[in-house]
Coordinates of C-alpha atoms in Angstrom, one line a residue:
X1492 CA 78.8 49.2 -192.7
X1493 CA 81.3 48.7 -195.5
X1494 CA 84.6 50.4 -195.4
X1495 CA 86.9 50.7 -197.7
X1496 CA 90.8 52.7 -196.6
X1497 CA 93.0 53.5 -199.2
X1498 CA 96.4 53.4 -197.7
X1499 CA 98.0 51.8 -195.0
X1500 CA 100.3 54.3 -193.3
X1501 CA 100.0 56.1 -190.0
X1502 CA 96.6 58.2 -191.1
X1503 CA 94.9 54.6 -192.5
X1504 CA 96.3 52.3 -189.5
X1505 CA 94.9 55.5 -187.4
X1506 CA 91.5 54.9 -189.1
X1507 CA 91.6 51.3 -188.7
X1508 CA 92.6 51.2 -184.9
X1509 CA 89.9 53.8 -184.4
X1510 CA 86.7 52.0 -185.9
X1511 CA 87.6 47.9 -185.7
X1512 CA 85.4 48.0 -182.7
X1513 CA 82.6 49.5 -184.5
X1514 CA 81.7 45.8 -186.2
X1515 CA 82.5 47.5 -189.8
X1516 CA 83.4 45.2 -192.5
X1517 CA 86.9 46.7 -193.2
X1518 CA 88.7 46.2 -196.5
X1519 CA 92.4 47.9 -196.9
X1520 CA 94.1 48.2 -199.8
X1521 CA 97.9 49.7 -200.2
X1522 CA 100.6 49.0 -203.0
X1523 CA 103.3 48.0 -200.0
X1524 CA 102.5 44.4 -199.2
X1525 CA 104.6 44.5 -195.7
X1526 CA 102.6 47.2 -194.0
X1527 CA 99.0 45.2 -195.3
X1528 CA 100.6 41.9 -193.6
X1529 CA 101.4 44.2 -190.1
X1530 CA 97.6 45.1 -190.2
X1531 CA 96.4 41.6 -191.2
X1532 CA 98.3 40.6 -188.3
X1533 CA 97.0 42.9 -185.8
X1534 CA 93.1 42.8 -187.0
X1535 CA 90.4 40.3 -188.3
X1536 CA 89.7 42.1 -192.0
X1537 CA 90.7 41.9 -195.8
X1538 CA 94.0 43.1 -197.0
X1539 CA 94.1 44.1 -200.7
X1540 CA 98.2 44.7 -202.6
X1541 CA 97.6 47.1 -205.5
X1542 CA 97.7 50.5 -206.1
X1543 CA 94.5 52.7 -205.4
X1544 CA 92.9 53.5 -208.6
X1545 CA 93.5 50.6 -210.2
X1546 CA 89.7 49.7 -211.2
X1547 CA 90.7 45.8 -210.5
X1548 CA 92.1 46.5 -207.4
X1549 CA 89.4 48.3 -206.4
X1550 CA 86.5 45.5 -208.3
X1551 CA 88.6 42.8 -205.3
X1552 CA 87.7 45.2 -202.8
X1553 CA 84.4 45.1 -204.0
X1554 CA 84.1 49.0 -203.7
X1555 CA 80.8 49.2 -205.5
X1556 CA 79.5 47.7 -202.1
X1557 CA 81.1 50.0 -200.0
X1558 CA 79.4 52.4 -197.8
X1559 CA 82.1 54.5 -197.6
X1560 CA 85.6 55.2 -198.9
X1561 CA 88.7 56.8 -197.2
X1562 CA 91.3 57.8 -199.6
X1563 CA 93.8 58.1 -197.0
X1564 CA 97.2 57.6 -199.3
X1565 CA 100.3 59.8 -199.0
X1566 CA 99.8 61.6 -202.2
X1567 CA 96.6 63.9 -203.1
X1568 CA 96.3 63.4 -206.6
X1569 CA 95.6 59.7 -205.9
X1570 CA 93.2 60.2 -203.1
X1571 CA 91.4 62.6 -205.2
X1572 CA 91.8 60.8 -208.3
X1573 CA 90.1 57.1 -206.3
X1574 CA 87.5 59.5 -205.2
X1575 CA 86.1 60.7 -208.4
X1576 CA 86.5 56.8 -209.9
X1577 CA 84.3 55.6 -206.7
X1578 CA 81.4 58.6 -207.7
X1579 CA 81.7 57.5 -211.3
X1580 CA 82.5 54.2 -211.6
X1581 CA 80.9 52.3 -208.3
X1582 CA 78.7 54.9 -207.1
X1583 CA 80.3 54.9 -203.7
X1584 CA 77.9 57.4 -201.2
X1585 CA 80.3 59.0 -199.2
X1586 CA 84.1 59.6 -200.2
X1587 CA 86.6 61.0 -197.4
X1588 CA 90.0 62.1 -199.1
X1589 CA 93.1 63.1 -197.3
X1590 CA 94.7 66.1 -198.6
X1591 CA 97.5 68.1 -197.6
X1592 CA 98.6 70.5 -200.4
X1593 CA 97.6 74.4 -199.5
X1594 CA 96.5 75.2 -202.8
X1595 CA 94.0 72.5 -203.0
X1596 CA 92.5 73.4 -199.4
X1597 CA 92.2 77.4 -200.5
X1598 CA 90.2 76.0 -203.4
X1599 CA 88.4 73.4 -201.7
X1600 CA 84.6 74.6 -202.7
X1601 CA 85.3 75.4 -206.1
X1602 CA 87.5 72.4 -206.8
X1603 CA 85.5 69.3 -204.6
X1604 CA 82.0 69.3 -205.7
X1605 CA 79.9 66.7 -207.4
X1606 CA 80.9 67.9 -210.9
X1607 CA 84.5 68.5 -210.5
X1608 CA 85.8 66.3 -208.1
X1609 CA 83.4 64.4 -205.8
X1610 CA 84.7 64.6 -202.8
X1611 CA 82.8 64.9 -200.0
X1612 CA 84.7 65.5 -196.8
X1613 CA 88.1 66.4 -196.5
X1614 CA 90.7 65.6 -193.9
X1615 CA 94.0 66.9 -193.1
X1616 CA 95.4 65.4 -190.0
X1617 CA 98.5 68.0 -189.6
X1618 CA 95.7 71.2 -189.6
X1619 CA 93.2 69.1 -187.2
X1620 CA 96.8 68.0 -185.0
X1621 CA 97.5 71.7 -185.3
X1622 CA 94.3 72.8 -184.0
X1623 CA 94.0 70.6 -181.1
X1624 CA 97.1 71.7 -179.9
X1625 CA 96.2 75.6 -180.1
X1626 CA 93.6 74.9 -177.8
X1627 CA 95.4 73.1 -175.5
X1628 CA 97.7 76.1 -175.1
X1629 CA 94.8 78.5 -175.8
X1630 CA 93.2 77.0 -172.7
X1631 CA 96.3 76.0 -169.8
X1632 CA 95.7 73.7 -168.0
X1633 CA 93.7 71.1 -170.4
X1634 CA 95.1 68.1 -171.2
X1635 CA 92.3 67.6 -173.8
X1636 CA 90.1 69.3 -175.4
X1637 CA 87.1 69.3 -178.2
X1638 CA 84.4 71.0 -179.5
X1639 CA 80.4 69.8 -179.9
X1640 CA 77.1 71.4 -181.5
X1641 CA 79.7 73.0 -183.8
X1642 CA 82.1 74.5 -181.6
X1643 CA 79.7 76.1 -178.8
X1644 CA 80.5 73.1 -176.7
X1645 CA 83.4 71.7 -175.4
X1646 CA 84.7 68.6 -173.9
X1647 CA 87.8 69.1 -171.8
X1648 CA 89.7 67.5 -169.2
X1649 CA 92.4 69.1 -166.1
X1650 CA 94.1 67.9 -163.3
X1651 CA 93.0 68.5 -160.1
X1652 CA 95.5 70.8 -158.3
X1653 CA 95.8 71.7 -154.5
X1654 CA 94.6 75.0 -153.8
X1655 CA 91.1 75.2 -156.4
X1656 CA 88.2 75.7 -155.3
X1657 CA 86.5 72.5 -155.4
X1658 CA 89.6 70.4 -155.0
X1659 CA 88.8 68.6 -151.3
X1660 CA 84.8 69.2 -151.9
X1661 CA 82.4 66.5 -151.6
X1662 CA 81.4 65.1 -155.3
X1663 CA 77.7 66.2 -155.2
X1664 CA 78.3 69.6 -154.1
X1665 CA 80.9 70.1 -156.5
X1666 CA 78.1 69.0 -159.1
X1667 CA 75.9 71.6 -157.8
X1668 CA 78.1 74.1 -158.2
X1669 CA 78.8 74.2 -161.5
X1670 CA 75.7 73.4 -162.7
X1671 CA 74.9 77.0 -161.4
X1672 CA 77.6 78.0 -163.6
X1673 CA 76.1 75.4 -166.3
X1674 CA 78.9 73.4 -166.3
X1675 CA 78.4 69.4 -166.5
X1676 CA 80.8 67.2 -164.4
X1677 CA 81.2 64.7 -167.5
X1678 CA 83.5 62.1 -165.3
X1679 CA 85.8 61.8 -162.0
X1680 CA 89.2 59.7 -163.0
X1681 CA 91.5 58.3 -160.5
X1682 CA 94.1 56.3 -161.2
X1683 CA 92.4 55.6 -164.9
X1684 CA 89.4 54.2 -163.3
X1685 CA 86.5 56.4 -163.2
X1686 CA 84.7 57.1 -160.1
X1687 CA 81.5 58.0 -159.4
X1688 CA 80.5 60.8 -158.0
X1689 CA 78.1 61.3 -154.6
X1690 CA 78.1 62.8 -151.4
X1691 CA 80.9 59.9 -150.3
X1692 CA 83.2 61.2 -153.0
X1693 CA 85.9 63.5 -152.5
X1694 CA 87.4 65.4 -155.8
X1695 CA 91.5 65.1 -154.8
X1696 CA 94.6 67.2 -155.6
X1697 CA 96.0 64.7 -158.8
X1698 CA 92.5 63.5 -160.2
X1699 CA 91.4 64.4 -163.9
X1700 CA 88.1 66.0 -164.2
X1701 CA 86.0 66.0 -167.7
X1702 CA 83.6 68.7 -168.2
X1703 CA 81.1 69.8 -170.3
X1704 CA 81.0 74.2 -170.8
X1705 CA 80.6 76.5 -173.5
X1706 CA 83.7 77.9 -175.0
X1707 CA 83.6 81.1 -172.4
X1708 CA 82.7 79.3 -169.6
X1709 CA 86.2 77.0 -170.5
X1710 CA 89.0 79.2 -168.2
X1711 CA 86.2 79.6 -165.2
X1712 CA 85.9 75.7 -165.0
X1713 CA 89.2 75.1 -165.1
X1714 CA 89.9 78.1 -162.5
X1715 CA 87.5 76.1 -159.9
X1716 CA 90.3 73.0 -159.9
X1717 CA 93.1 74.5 -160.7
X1718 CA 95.2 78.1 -159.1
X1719 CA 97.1 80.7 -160.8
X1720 CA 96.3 79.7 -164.5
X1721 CA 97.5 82.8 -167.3
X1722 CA 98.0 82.6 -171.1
X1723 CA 101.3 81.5 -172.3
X1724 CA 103.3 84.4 -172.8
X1725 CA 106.5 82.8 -174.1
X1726 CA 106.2 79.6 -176.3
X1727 CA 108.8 77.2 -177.7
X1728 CA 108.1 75.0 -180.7
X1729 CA 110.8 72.1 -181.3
X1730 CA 110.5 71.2 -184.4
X1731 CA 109.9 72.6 -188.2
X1732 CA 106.8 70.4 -189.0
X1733 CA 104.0 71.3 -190.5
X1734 CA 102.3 70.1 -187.0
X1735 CA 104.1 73.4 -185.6
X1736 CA 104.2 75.7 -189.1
X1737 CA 100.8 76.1 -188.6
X1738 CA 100.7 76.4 -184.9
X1739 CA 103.2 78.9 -185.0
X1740 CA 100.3 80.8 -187.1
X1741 CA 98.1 80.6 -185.3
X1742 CA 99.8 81.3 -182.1
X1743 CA 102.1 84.3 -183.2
X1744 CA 99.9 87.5 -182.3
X1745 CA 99.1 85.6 -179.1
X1746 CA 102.5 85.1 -177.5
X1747 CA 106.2 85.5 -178.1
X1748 CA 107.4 82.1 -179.9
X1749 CA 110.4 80.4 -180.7
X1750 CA 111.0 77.4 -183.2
X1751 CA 113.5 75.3 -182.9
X1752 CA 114.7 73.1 -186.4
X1753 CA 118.0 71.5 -186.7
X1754 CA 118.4 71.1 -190.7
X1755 CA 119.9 74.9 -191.4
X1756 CA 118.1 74.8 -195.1
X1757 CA 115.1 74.7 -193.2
X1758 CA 115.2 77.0 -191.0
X1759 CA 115.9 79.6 -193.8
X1760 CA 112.6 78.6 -195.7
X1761 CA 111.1 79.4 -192.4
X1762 CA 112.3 82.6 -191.2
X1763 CA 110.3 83.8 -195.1
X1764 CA 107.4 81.7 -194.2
X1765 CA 106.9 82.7 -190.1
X1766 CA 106.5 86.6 -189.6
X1767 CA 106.8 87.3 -185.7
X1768 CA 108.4 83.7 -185.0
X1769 CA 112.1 83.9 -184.0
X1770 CA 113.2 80.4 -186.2
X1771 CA 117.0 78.8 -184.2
X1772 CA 118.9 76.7 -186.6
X1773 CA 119.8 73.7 -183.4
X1774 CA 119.0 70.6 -181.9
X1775 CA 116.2 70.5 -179.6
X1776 CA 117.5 67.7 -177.3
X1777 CA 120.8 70.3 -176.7
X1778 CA 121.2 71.0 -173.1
X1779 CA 123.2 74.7 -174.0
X1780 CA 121.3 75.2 -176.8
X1781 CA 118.0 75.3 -174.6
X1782 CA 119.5 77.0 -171.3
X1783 CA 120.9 79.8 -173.9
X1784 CA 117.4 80.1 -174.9
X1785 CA 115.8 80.6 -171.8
X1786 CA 114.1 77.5 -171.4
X1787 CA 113.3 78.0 -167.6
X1788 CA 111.4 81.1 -168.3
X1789 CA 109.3 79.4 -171.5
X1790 CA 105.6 79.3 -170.5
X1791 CA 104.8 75.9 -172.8
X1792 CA 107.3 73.6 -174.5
X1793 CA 105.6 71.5 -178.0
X1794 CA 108.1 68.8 -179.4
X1795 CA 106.4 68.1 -182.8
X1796 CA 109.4 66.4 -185.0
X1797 CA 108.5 64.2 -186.5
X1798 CA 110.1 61.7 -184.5
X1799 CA 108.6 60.2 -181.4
X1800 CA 112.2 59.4 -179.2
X1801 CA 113.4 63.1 -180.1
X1802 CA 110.0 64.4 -178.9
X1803 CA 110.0 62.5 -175.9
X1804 CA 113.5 63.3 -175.0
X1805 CA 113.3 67.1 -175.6
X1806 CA 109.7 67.6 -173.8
X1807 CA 111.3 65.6 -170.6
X1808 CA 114.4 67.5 -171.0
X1809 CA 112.8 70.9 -171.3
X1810 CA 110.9 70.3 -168.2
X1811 CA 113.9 69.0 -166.1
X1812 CA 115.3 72.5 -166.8
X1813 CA 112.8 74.6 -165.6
X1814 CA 109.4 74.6 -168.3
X1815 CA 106.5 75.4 -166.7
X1816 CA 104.2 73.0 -169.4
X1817 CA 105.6 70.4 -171.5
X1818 CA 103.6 68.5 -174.6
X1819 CA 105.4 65.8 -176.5
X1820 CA 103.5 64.9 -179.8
X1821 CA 103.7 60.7 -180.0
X1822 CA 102.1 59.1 -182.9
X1823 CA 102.5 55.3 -182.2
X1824 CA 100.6 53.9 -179.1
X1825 CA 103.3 51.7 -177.7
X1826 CA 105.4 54.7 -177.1
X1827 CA 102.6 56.7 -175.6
X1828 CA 102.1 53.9 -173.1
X1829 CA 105.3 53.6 -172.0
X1830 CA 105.3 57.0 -170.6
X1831 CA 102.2 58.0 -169.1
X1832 CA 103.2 58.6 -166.1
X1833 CA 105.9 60.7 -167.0
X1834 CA 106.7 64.2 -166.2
X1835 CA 105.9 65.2 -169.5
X1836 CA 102.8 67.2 -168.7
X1837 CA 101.1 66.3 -172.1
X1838 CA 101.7 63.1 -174.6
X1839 CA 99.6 64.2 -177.5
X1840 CA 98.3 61.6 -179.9
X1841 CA 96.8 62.4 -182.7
X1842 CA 94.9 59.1 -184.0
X1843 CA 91.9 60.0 -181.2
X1844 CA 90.8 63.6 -182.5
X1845 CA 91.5 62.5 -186.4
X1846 CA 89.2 59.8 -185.2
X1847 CA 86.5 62.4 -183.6
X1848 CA 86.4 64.3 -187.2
X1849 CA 85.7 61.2 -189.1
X1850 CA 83.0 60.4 -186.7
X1851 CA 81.2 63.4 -187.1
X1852 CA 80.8 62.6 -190.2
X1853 CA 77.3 61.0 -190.0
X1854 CA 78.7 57.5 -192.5
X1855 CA 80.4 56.3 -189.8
X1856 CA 77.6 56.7 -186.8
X1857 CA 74.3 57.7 -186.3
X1858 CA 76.0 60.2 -183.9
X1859 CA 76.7 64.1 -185.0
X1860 CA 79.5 63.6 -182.7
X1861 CA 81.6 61.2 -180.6
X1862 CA 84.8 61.7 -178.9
X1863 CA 86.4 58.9 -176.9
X1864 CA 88.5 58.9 -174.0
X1865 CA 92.1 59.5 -175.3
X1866 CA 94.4 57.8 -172.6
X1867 CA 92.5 54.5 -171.4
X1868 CA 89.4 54.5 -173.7
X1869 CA 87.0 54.8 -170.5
X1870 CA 84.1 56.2 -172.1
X1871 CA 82.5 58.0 -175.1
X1872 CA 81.0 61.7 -174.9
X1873 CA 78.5 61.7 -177.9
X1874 CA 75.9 64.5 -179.2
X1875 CA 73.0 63.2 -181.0
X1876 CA 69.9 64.7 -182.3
X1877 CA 66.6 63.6 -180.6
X1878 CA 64.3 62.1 -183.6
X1879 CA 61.2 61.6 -181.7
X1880 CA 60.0 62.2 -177.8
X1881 CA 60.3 58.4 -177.2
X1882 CA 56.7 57.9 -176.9
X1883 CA 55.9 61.0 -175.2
X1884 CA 54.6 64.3 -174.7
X1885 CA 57.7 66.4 -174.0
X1886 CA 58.7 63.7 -171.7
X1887 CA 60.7 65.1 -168.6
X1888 CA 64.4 63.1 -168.2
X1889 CA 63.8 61.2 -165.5
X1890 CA 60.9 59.6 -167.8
X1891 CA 63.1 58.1 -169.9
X1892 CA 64.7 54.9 -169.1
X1893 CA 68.1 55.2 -170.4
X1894 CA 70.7 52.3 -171.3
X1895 CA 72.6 51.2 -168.2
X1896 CA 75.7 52.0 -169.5
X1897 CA 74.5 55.9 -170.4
X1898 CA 74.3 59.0 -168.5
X1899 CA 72.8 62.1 -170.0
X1900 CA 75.1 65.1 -169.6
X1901 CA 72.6 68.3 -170.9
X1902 CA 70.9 69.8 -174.2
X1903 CA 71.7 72.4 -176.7
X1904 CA 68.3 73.8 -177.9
X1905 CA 68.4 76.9 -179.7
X1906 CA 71.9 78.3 -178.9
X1907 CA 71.5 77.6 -175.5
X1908 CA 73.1 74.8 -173.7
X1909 CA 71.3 73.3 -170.6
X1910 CA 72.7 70.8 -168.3
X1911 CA 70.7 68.1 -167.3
X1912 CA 68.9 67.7 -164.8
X1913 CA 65.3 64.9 -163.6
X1914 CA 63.1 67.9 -164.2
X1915 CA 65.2 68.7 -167.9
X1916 CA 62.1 68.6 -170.6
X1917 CA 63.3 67.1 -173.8
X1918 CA 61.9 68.3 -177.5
X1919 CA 62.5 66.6 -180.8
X1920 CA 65.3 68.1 -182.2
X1921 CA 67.3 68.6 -179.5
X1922 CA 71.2 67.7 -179.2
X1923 CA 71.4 65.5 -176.4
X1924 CA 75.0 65.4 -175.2
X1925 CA 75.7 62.5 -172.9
X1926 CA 78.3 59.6 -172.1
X1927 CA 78.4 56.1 -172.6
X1928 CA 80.5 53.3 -171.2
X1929 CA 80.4 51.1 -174.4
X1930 CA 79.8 50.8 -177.6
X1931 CA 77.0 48.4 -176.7
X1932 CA 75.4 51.1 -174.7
X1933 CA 76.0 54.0 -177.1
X1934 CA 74.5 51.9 -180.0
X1935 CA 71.4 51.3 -177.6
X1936 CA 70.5 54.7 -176.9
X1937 CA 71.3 55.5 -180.7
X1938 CA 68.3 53.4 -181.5
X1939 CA 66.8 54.7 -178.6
X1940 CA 66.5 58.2 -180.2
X1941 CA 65.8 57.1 -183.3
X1942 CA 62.6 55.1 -182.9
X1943 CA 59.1 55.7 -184.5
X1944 CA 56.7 56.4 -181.4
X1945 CA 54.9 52.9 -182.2
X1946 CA 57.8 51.2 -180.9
X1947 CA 58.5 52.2 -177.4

């Protein structure tokens, strides 16, 4: 596949990081010449300077070859602007613009059509940051979370705490019982390796469990490794980004909140903007500041500055003083990786689930879906749609001879989910959910699904 990115900032190196590995022939083109000579650097692909609607620019990037187009630039009009000149001028298929303004996204389906402005996907990675984070608060105790088969799945992962239920069990039981609660154990972590699970594996206090549930099946799976989990009743939001503007939104008939934003011009514009949101002009790595506010008694702590140090700093500093949950938002990788291990109970990065949302977009894979593992890259949960019965008759699961590298984790059929099991009968048009170890491996059992009968 052809790429071409538009923009070489956070969002576009985001974009890049995320899909190198998926043998795409890359092309990046941005006007600032330094950041295209950090990426050329980094990665094996072609680096364009020129601004991104400039039709010669865009002829050296050979765009009318191009599978796809990202429009991924820090202003809208451009993005939208290179995304009508791709339709009209290099009849580019798929077009994926990055917008921010409000206006245009509460006029999204009258404005982006074919005959206004052909757009065909929209991203916005401070709402999908924004929503990633309301369910990691909406759900305590996650420390990631997604949604498959259009939101009546989820992906999720928790520590395992002394004290659940399961916690001390034997792997395969475990397994057993929450299948009866159809819930699929996805994967066992320990020490960022996985580890597989049988009747010689114990699940212990400290390792992170993945699992597969419907959305109201999320708290009672987390209940069965964890103790004494409630919803957030006080909240504190460092920070006056748009990351937390809309989280405070969405959050405010939920829980009592407090925002934290140090510029004082600011924090005016958002006492008028946030109804039932107490907005405190102060700094959020302020020792008095915090104690006056009652940070000991704050349910969940969200640093989302703007600025990685600051949200480091505050998140560990809040939780010194007495937070019971602390999330630190990190956009670069480096810093994420330098503290891992720290007490901060969440280091959010947002490249993986803006990654997830391009994905679904069916240019990129053959997948409907595929989510990989945020902290080590261990594996890839992926839902795909079952285009033939591999040769057979409503073949049973343990028919099928999978990829080594792939485990299948259940079916949605219907509106109903179904975790797999040998005796699970498979139809065409199913969603298989299932995880893969590799790329290799998820690319085999994507041509797996996809054959004609006559060639198994």
């Amino acid at each position: 596949m052809r790429i071409v990115i538009l923009g070489a900032g956070k969002v576009g190196a985001s974009i890049i990081d995320n899909f190198i590995e998926d043998e795409s022939d890359i092309v990046v083109v941005d006007i600032d010449a330094s950041r295209l000579a950090t990426i050329a650097a980094k990665y094996d692909l072609v680096t364009i300077t020129g601004h991104a609607t400039d039709l010669e620019v865009l002829d050296r990037a050979d765009l009318k070859s191009a599978d796809l187009l990202v429009a991924a630039t820090q202003d809208d009009e451009v993005n939208i602007m290179a995304c009508k000149i791709a339709h009209e001028v290099y009849n580019v298929a798929f077009k994926i613009a990055r917008i921010r303004e409000r206006r245009y996204l509460e006029h999204r389906e009258r404005l982006f059509s074919e005959n206004i402005f052909p757009v065909d996907y929209i991203i916005e990675p401070t709402l999908i940051m924004a929503n990633s984070l309301y369910n990691l608060i909406r759900y305590p105790g996650t420390q990631y979370f997604t949604y498959f088969c259009e939101q009546n799945l989820a992906v999720f992962s928790c520590q395992a705490q002394y004290g659940g239920i399961l916690v001390g069990k034997v792997g395969n039981f475990a397994v057993q019982e929450l299948q009866k609660l159809n819930i699929s154990l996805v994967a066992l972590i320990r020490n960022q390796v996985v580890i597989q699970v049988n009747e010689y594996t114990t699940i212990n206090a400290g390792d992170q469990v993945v699992l597969l549930a419907e959305p109201e099946n999320v708290m009672l799976a987390l209940n069965y490794f964890q103790k004494n989990l409630a919803p957030p009743k006080r909240i504190m939001l460092a920070g006056g980004s748009r990351t937390n503007t809309f989280l405070a939104q969405f959050l405010r008939n939920r829980a009592s909140i407090k925002l934290l934003e140090s510029n004082a011009q600011k924090s005016a514009a958002l006492v008028n903007e946030l109804s039932n949101v107490l907005v405190i002009n102060g700094d959020c790595t302020d020792e008095n500041l915090l104690f006056e506010e009652r940070i000991d008694s704050t349910d969940i702590y969200v640093a989302a500055t703007g600025a990685d140090n600051v949200n480091i700093m505050s998140a560990l500093l809040a939780k010194r003083m007495g937070c019971k949950r602390a999330i630190a938002i990190v956009g670069r990788t480096m810093n994420k990786n330098l503290i891992h291990n720290a007490e901060v109970d969440i280091i959010y990065s947002p490249q993986n689930d803006l990654a997830t949302e391009l994905r679904a977009q069916g240019m990129i894979t053959s997948f409907n879906r595929v989510f990989r593992e945020p902290n080590a890259n261990l594996f890839q949960v992926f839902e795909g749609e079952l285009d033939n019965t591999l040769g057979l008759d409503e073949p049973k699961l343990e028919q099928v001879k999978l990829p080594q590298g792939v485990r299948i984790l259940g079916i949605y059929r219907n509106d109903k989910f179904m975790v797999a099991s040998p005796q699970l009968t498979l139809v065409e048009e199913d969603k298989v959910l299932g995880i893969a170890y590799s790329n290799e491996d998820l690319q085999a059992f994507a041509r797996l699904i996809a054959k004609n009968v006559t060639e198994v």
